């Protein structure tokens, strides 16, 4: 093979792979258009309270409640869900990532609440590490900021362990500041937590099936309907 044709072959291969120089984290599989399972990670738990603030209570309780609601809504939208914890137990960060990485075709969504020494600080933040999770992060953030009184602290990249270790697209959502009077009160309020879960669920369904495909679960279940209503 001549020098020239070898070069031509190499550059053809590079063209085919879109870009040779920018293939960051090739180990993260882009499942954002195919995923069937959502791994829902309730931040902290057990001996790890997370943030604990006067207004919002323990972060680990608020995250578990939002995560549980989120998983339920996703199941109602026909996804399989796996929770990294479903009670007040401590699960190491590596184990959380491993639970996700064991799934067949998944994305990973970690639910947290924020904390600051400055009570005035408030707003939502969504984090990602691998670029394949970027769209999902933006979508979740876009939906969260439609909540009444919401403020947008932006989508950010971070080297968080649960994100860095993920083999699937992974995001971490900071659902407001427990240290802020208004958002802390929200975290203590069941309907506010349900709305947080609803916004995240809507973003996940949109990401997978396209905008506007999410149907918020009815408050009345089918079984209640059949026992109560007649046409
Ligand atoms: Zn946290």
mmCIF file of N, CA, C and O in Angstrom, residues 28-106:
data_model
loop_
_atom_site.group_PDB
_atom_site.id
_atom_site.type_symbol
_atom_site.label_atom_id
_atom_site.label_comp_id
_atom_site.label_asym_id
_atom_site.label_seq_id
_atom_site.Cartn_x
_atom_site.Cartn_y
_atom_site.Cartn_z
ATOM 1 N N UNK A 28 -19.344 5.727 27.524
ATOM 2 C CA UNK A 28 -20.734 6.024 27.868
ATOM 3 C C UNK A 28 -21.606 5.800 26.637
ATOM 4 O O UNK A 28 -21.401 6.398 25.595
ATOM 5 N N UNK A 29 -22.561 4.898 26.797
ATOM 6 C CA UNK A 29 -23.411 4.538 25.674
ATOM 7 C C UNK A 29 -24.569 5.526 25.569
ATOM 8 O O UNK A 29 -25.240 5.803 26.563
ATOM 9 N N UNK A 30 -24.805 6.032 24.379
ATOM 10 C CA UNK A 30 -25.915 6.973 24.224
ATOM 11 C C UNK A 30 -27.226 6.212 24.036
ATOM 12 O O UNK A 30 -27.550 5.752 22.951
ATOM 13 N N UNK A 31 -27.978 6.114 25.111
ATOM 14 C CA UNK A 31 -29.260 5.392 25.078
ATOM 15 C C UNK A 31 -30.434 6.362 25.135
ATOM 16 O O UNK A 31 -31.565 5.941 25.378
ATOM 17 N N UNK A 32 -30.168 7.650 24.912
ATOM 18 C CA UNK A 32 -31.226 8.639 25.159
ATOM 19 C C UNK A 32 -32.416 8.506 24.209
ATOM 20 O O UNK A 32 -33.473 9.069 24.480
ATOM 21 N N UNK A 33 -32.248 7.781 23.091
ATOM 22 C CA UNK A 33 -33.385 7.586 22.186
ATOM 23 C C UNK A 33 -33.932 6.156 22.244
ATOM 24 O O UNK A 33 -34.865 5.821 21.517
ATOM 25 N N UNK A 34 -33.349 5.342 23.092
ATOM 26 C CA UNK A 34 -33.768 3.925 23.113
ATOM 27 C C UNK A 34 -34.084 3.389 24.502
ATOM 28 O O UNK A 34 -34.642 2.303 24.620
ATOM 29 N N UNK A 35 -33.753 4.119 25.541
ATOM 30 C CA UNK A 35 -33.812 3.521 26.887
ATOM 31 C C UNK A 35 -35.203 3.011 27.244
ATOM 32 O O UNK A 35 -36.216 3.604 26.868
ATOM 33 N N UNK A 36 -35.205 1.911 27.961
ATOM 34 C CA UNK A 36 -36.462 1.324 28.433
ATOM 35 C C UNK A 36 -36.524 1.330 29.960
ATOM 36 O O UNK A 36 -37.568 1.092 30.543
ATOM 37 N N UNK A 37 -35.374 1.565 30.572
ATOM 38 C CA UNK A 37 -35.293 1.560 32.032
ATOM 39 C C UNK A 37 -34.743 2.893 32.529
ATOM 40 O O UNK A 37 -33.819 3.442 31.934
ATOM 41 N N UNK A 38 -35.347 3.396 33.597
ATOM 42 C CA UNK A 38 -34.812 4.593 34.237
ATOM 43 C C UNK A 38 -34.376 4.206 35.652
ATOM 44 O O UNK A 38 -35.176 3.690 36.433
ATOM 45 N N UNK A 39 -33.106 4.415 35.928
ATOM 46 C CA UNK A 39 -32.603 4.186 37.272
ATOM 47 C C UNK A 39 -32.771 5.485 38.048
ATOM 48 O O UNK A 39 -32.233 6.529 37.663
ATOM 49 N N UNK A 40 -33.586 5.421 39.097
ATOM 50 C CA UNK A 40 -33.898 6.623 39.872
ATOM 51 C C UNK A 40 -33.135 6.551 41.190
ATOM 52 O O UNK A 40 -33.288 5.600 41.964
ATOM 53 N N UNK A 41 -32.299 7.542 41.404
ATOM 54 C CA UNK A 41 -31.387 7.544 42.549
ATOM 55 C C UNK A 41 -31.808 8.621 43.546
ATOM 56 O O UNK A 41 -31.689 9.814 43.264
ATOM 57 N N UNK A 42 -32.301 8.185 44.684
ATOM 58 C CA UNK A 42 -32.636 9.132 45.755
ATOM 59 C C UNK A 42 -31.355 9.450 46.517
ATOM 60 O O UNK A 42 -30.753 8.585 47.156
ATOM 61 N N UNK A 43 -30.921 10.700 46.446
ATOM 62 C CA UNK A 43 -29.653 11.092 47.063
ATOM 63 C C UNK A 43 -29.599 10.810 48.562
ATOM 64 O O UNK A 43 -30.612 10.906 49.245
ATOM 65 N N UNK A 44 -28.404 10.432 49.029
ATOM 66 C CA UNK A 44 -28.130 10.239 50.463
ATOM 67 C C UNK A 44 -28.945 9.071 51.046
ATOM 68 O O UNK A 44 -29.366 8.205 50.307
ATOM 69 N N UNK A 45 -29.152 9.059 52.363
ATOM 70 C CA UNK A 45 -29.893 7.966 53.005
ATOM 71 C C UNK A 45 -29.121 7.334 54.147
ATOM 72 O O UNK A 45 -27.889 7.367 54.180
ATOM 73 N N UNK A 46 -29.869 6.789 55.110
ATOM 74 C CA UNK A 46 -29.257 6.149 56.269
ATOM 75 C C UNK A 46 -28.421 7.130 57.067
ATOM 76 O O UNK A 46 -28.868 8.234 57.385
ATOM 77 N N UNK A 47 -27.168 6.768 57.326
ATOM 78 C CA UNK A 47 -26.287 7.624 58.133
ATOM 79 C C UNK A 47 -25.942 8.947 57.432
ATOM 80 O O UNK A 47 -25.474 9.886 58.064
ATOM 81 N N UNK A 48 -26.170 8.971 56.140
ATOM 82 C CA UNK A 48 -25.893 10.178 55.359
ATOM 83 C C UNK A 48 -27.184 10.973 55.163
ATOM 84 O O UNK A 48 -28.005 10.645 54.311
ATOM 85 N N UNK A 49 -27.365 12.014 55.989
ATOM 86 C CA UNK A 49 -28.574 12.836 55.916
ATOM 87 C C UNK A 49 -28.602 13.747 54.699
ATOM 88 O O UNK A 49 -29.655 14.239 54.324
ATOM 89 N N UNK A 50 -27.440 13.991 54.113
ATOM 90 C CA UNK A 50 -27.350 15.049 53.113
ATOM 91 C C UNK A 50 -27.426 16.371 53.834
ATOM 92 O O UNK A 50 -27.040 16.485 55.007
ATOM 93 N N UNK A 51 -27.950 17.358 53.155
ATOM 94 C CA UNK A 51 -28.117 18.660 53.801
ATOM 95 C C UNK A 51 -29.232 18.558 54.828
ATOM 96 O O UNK A 51 -30.173 17.796 54.672
ATOM 97 N N UNK A 52 -29.090 19.313 55.898
ATOM 98 C CA UNK A 52 -30.176 19.353 56.876
ATOM 99 C C UNK A 52 -30.380 20.790 57.269
ATOM 100 O O UNK A 52 -29.514 21.424 57.856
ATOM 101 N N UNK A 53 -31.533 21.326 56.946
ATOM 102 C CA UNK A 53 -31.771 22.741 57.178
ATOM 103 C C UNK A 53 -33.111 22.968 57.831
ATOM 104 O O UNK A 53 -34.065 22.237 57.614
ATOM 105 N N UNK A 54 -33.137 24.034 58.565
ATOM 106 C CA UNK A 54 -34.313 24.495 59.283
ATOM 107 C C UNK A 54 -35.572 24.470 58.398
ATOM 108 O O UNK A 54 -36.613 23.976 58.789
ATOM 109 N N UNK A 55 -35.449 24.960 57.176
ATOM 110 C CA UNK A 55 -36.652 25.095 56.356
ATOM 111 C C UNK A 55 -37.064 23.783 55.697
ATOM 112 O O UNK A 55 -38.240 23.471 55.610
ATOM 113 N N UNK A 56 -36.118 23.055 55.202
ATOM 114 C CA UNK A 56 -36.483 21.905 54.366
ATOM 115 C C UNK A 56 -36.381 20.549 55.036
ATOM 116 O O UNK A 56 -36.772 19.547 54.460
ATOM 117 N N UNK A 57 -35.868 20.476 56.271
ATOM 118 C CA UNK A 57 -35.686 19.176 56.906
ATOM 119 C C UNK A 57 -34.513 18.438 56.296
ATOM 120 O O UNK A 57 -33.628 19.049 55.689
ATOM 121 N N UNK A 58 -34.501 17.095 56.455
ATOM 122 C CA UNK A 58 -33.376 16.306 55.962
ATOM 123 C C UNK A 58 -33.481 16.087 54.460
ATOM 124 O O UNK A 58 -34.529 15.689 53.953
ATOM 125 N N UNK A 59 -32.389 16.314 53.783
ATOM 126 C CA UNK A 59 -32.369 16.117 52.331
ATOM 127 C C UNK A 59 -32.723 14.684 51.958
ATOM 128 O O UNK A 59 -33.456 14.438 51.005
ATOM 129 N N UNK A 60 -32.217 13.709 52.752
ATOM 130 C CA UNK A 60 -32.432 12.294 52.394
ATOM 131 C C UNK A 60 -33.912 11.929 52.350
ATOM 132 O O UNK A 60 -34.303 11.043 51.595
ATOM 133 N N UNK A 61 -34.746 12.587 53.158
ATOM 134 C CA UNK A 61 -36.184 12.283 53.154
ATOM 135 C C UNK A 61 -36.862 12.885 51.937
ATOM 136 O O UNK A 61 -37.696 12.245 51.290
ATOM 137 N N UNK A 62 -36.486 14.125 51.628
ATOM 138 C CA UNK A 62 -37.092 14.796 50.477
ATOM 139 C C UNK A 62 -36.695 14.101 49.172
ATOM 140 O O UNK A 62 -37.528 13.916 48.275
ATOM 141 N N UNK A 63 -35.445 13.687 49.078
ATOM 142 C CA UNK A 63 -35.010 13.023 47.839
ATOM 143 C C UNK A 63 -35.738 11.688 47.664
ATOM 144 O O UNK A 63 -36.137 11.344 46.554
ATOM 145 N N UNK A 64 -35.908 10.950 48.765
ATOM 146 C CA UNK A 64 -36.574 9.644 48.653
ATOM 147 C C UNK A 64 -38.019 9.818 48.198
ATOM 148 O O UNK A 64 -38.509 9.058 47.356
ATOM 149 N N UNK A 65 -38.679 10.826 48.728
ATOM 150 C CA UNK A 65 -40.075 11.042 48.349
ATOM 151 C C UNK A 65 -40.193 11.445 46.877
ATOM 152 O O UNK A 65 -41.015 10.894 46.137
ATOM 153 N N UNK A 66 -39.370 12.380 46.431
ATOM 154 C CA UNK A 66 -39.431 12.802 45.026
ATOM 155 C C UNK A 66 -39.059 11.636 44.111
ATOM 156 O O UNK A 66 -39.713 11.391 43.091
ATOM 157 N N UNK A 67 -38.031 10.884 44.496
ATOM 158 C CA UNK A 67 -37.588 9.752 43.672
ATOM 159 C C UNK A 67 -38.674 8.684 43.571
ATOM 160 O O UNK A 67 -38.899 8.112 42.495
ATOM 161 N N UNK A 68 -39.360 8.421 44.676
ATOM 162 C CA UNK A 68 -40.422 7.416 44.678
ATOM 163 C C UNK A 68 -41.573 7.853 43.770
ATOM 164 O O UNK A 68 -42.107 7.065 42.987
ATOM 165 N N UNK A 69 -41.927 9.125 43.872
ATOM 166 C CA UNK A 69 -42.985 9.663 43.007
ATOM 167 C C UNK A 69 -42.560 9.624 41.545
ATOM 168 O O UNK A 69 -43.351 9.274 40.655
ATOM 169 N N UNK A 70 -41.312 9.986 41.289
ATOM 170 C CA UNK A 70 -40.792 9.988 39.918
ATOM 171 C C UNK A 70 -40.839 8.578 39.328
ATOM 172 O O UNK A 70 -41.292 8.379 38.193
ATOM 173 N N UNK A 71 -40.397 7.600 40.090
ATOM 174 C CA UNK A 71 -40.388 6.218 39.595
ATOM 175 C C UNK A 71 -41.809 5.755 39.278
ATOM 176 O O UNK A 71 -42.049 5.121 38.251
ATOM 177 N N UNK A 72 -42.752 6.109 40.144
ATOM 178 C CA UNK A 72 -44.144 5.708 39.921
ATOM 179 C C UNK A 72 -44.677 6.320 38.616
ATOM 180 O O UNK A 72 -45.291 5.652 37.797
ATOM 181 N N UNK A 73 -44.403 7.598 38.412
ATOM 182 C CA UNK A 73 -44.883 8.276 37.201
ATOM 183 C C UNK A 73 -44.254 7.669 35.944
ATOM 184 O O UNK A 73 -44.899 7.538 34.905
ATOM 185 N N UNK A 74 -42.991 7.293 36.055
ATOM 186 C CA UNK A 74 -42.308 6.704 34.900
ATOM 187 C C UNK A 74 -42.877 5.325 34.581
ATOM 188 O O UNK A 74 -43.014 4.950 33.411
ATOM 189 N N UNK A 75 -43.227 4.571 35.628
ATOM 190 C CA UNK A 75 -43.864 3.263 35.382
ATOM 191 C C UNK A 75 -45.211 3.458 34.708
ATOM 192 O O UNK A 75 -45.584 2.694 33.829
ATOM 193 N N UNK A 76 -45.925 4.493 35.103
ATOM 194 C CA UNK A 76 -47.215 4.784 34.466
ATOM 195 C C UNK A 76 -47.017 5.207 33.011
ATOM 196 O O UNK A 76 -47.941 5.132 32.210
ATOM 197 N N UNK A 77 -45.806 5.656 32.669
ATOM 198 C CA UNK A 77 -45.475 5.973 31.277
ATOM 199 C C UNK A 77 -44.747 4.811 30.602
ATOM 200 O O UNK A 77 -44.052 5.000 29.597
ATOM 201 N N UNK A 78 -44.905 3.624 31.181
ATOM 202 C CA UNK A 78 -44.440 2.363 30.561
ATOM 203 C C UNK A 78 -42.928 2.155 30.580
ATOM 204 O O UNK A 78 -42.408 1.332 29.837
ATOM 205 N N UNK A 79 -42.222 2.867 31.446
ATOM 206 C CA UNK A 79 -40.801 2.552 31.616
ATOM 207 C C UNK A 79 -40.626 1.557 32.751
ATOM 208 O O UNK A 79 -41.446 1.510 33.680
ATOM 209 N N UNK A 80 -39.579 0.776 32.662
ATOM 210 C CA UNK A 80 -39.149 0.013 33.828
ATOM 211 C C UNK A 80 -38.354 0.964 34.708
ATOM 212 O O UNK A 80 -37.652 1.836 34.192
ATOM 213 N N UNK A 81 -38.473 0.793 35.998
ATOM 214 C CA UNK A 81 -37.688 1.647 36.884
ATOM 215 C C UNK A 81 -36.935 0.794 37.894
ATOM 216 O O UNK A 81 -37.380 -0.276 38.285
ATOM 217 N N UNK A 82 -35.779 1.294 38.276
ATOM 218 C CA UNK A 82 -34.991 0.673 39.331
ATOM 219 C C UNK A 82 -34.599 1.792 40.274
ATOM 220 O O UNK A 82 -34.077 2.825 39.827
ATOM 221 N N UNK A 83 -34.887 1.624 41.556
ATOM 222 C CA UNK A 83 -34.465 2.629 42.522
ATOM 223 C C UNK A 83 -33.204 2.144 43.236
ATOM 224 O O UNK A 83 -33.126 0.991 43.634
ATOM 225 N N UNK A 84 -32.238 3.036 43.370
ATOM 226 C CA UNK A 84 -30.996 2.625 44.043
ATOM 227 C C UNK A 84 -31.226 2.431 45.545
ATOM 228 O O UNK A 84 -30.486 1.728 46.206
ATOM 229 N N UNK A 85 -32.265 3.085 46.076
ATOM 230 C CA UNK A 85 -32.747 2.784 47.423
ATOM 231 C C UNK A 85 -34.223 3.140 47.484
ATOM 232 O O UNK A 85 -34.675 4.069 46.813
ATOM 233 N N UNK A 86 -34.986 2.366 48.278
ATOM 234 C CA UNK A 86 -36.410 2.665 48.392
ATOM 235 C C UNK A 86 -36.793 2.817 49.855
ATOM 236 O O UNK A 86 -37.960 2.816 50.213
ATOM 237 N N UNK A 87 -35.772 2.949 50.706
ATOM 238 C CA UNK A 87 -36.028 3.221 52.126
ATOM 239 C C UNK A 87 -34.845 4.017 52.667
ATOM 240 O O UNK A 87 -33.928 4.367 51.915
ATOM 241 N N UNK A 88 -34.867 4.281 53.952
ATOM 242 C CA UNK A 88 -33.836 5.133 54.557
ATOM 243 C C UNK A 88 -32.584 4.316 54.868
ATOM 244 O O UNK A 88 -32.277 4.036 56.019
ATOM 245 N N UNK A 89 -31.881 3.927 53.824
ATOM 246 C CA UNK A 89 -30.645 3.155 54.002
ATOM 247 C C UNK A 89 -29.486 3.861 53.304
ATOM 248 O O UNK A 89 -29.685 4.636 52.375
ATOM 249 N N UNK A 90 -28.285 3.550 53.770
ATOM 250 C CA UNK A 90 -27.085 4.109 53.167
ATOM 251 C C UNK A 90 -26.642 3.226 51.996
ATOM 252 O O UNK A 90 -26.474 2.022 52.153
ATOM 253 N N UNK A 91 -26.492 3.812 50.837
ATOM 254 C CA UNK A 91 -25.967 3.086 49.675
ATOM 255 C C UNK A 91 -24.747 3.852 49.164
ATOM 256 O O UNK A 91 -24.863 5.030 48.810
ATOM 257 N N UNK A 92 -23.568 3.210 49.146
ATOM 258 C CA UNK A 92 -22.362 3.907 48.676
ATOM 259 C C UNK A 92 -22.519 4.385 47.232
ATOM 260 O O UNK A 92 -23.249 3.775 46.440
ATOM 261 N N UNK A 93 -21.830 5.448 46.894
ATOM 262 C CA UNK A 93 -21.955 6.047 45.563
ATOM 263 C C UNK A 93 -21.586 5.057 44.447
ATOM 264 O O UNK A 93 -22.254 4.991 43.418
ATOM 265 N N UNK A 94 -20.509 4.286 44.677
ATOM 266 C CA UNK A 94 -20.092 3.327 43.651
ATOM 267 C C UNK A 94 -21.168 2.277 43.404
ATOM 268 O O UNK A 94 -21.365 1.821 42.283
ATOM 269 N N UNK A 95 -21.855 1.884 44.485
ATOM 270 C CA UNK A 95 -22.914 0.893 44.345
ATOM 271 C C UNK A 95 -24.090 1.472 43.540
ATOM 272 O O UNK A 95 -24.705 0.785 42.733
ATOM 273 N N UNK A 96 -24.364 2.734 43.766
ATOM 274 C CA UNK A 96 -25.451 3.382 43.006
ATOM 275 C C UNK A 96 -25.142 3.345 41.507
ATOM 276 O O UNK A 96 -26.002 3.030 40.685
ATOM 277 N N UNK A 97 -23.905 3.679 41.172
ATOM 278 C CA UNK A 97 -23.510 3.649 39.763
ATOM 279 C C UNK A 97 -23.543 2.220 39.234
ATOM 280 O O UNK A 97 -24.005 1.964 38.116
ATOM 281 N N UNK A 98 -23.102 1.271 40.059
ATOM 282 C CA UNK A 98 -23.059 -0.134 39.628
ATOM 283 C C UNK A 98 -24.469 -0.666 39.363
ATOM 284 O O UNK A 98 -24.685 -1.420 38.410
ATOM 285 N N UNK A 99 -25.431 -0.267 40.191
ATOM 286 C CA UNK A 99 -26.823 -0.692 39.995
ATOM 287 C C UNK A 99 -27.288 -0.248 38.608
ATOM 288 O O UNK A 99 -27.889 -1.006 37.858
ATOM 289 N N UNK A 100 -26.962 0.980 38.257
ATOM 290 C CA UNK A 100 -27.343 1.507 36.945
ATOM 291 C C UNK A 100 -26.614 0.774 35.822
ATOM 292 O O UNK A 100 -27.211 0.375 34.822
ATOM 293 N N UNK A 101 -25.325 0.574 36.014
ATOM 294 C CA UNK A 101 -24.507 -0.027 34.955
ATOM 295 C C UNK A 101 -24.873 -1.483 34.671
ATOM 296 O O UNK A 101 -24.561 -1.997 33.607
ATOM 297 N N UNK A 102 -25.526 -2.133 35.631
ATOM 298 C CA UNK A 102 -25.975 -3.522 35.439
ATOM 299 C C UNK A 102 -27.207 -3.623 34.546
ATOM 300 O O UNK A 102 -27.560 -4.703 34.107
ATOM 301 N N UNK A 103 -27.913 -2.525 34.327
ATOM 302 C CA UNK A 103 -29.146 -2.588 33.544
ATOM 303 C C UNK A 103 -28.826 -2.754 32.060
ATOM 304 O O UNK A 103 -27.708 -2.534 31.636
ATOM 305 N N UNK A 104 -29.855 -3.129 31.304
ATOM 306 C CA UNK A 104 -29.640 -3.399 29.880
ATOM 307 C C UNK A 104 -29.619 -2.132 29.027
ATOM 308 O O UNK A 104 -28.728 -1.946 28.228
ATOM 309 N N UNK A 105 -30.591 -1.262 29.214
ATOM 310 C CA UNK A 105 -30.747 -0.123 28.306
ATOM 311 C C UNK A 105 -31.372 1.015 29.100
ATOM 312 O O UNK A 105 -32.575 1.215 29.077
ATOM 313 N N UNK A 106 -30.509 1.764 29.785
ATOM 314 C CA UNK A 106 -31.021 2.644 30.840
ATOM 315 C C UNK A 106 -30.500 4.066 30.728
ATOM 316 O O UNK A 106 -29.569 4.361 29.958
#
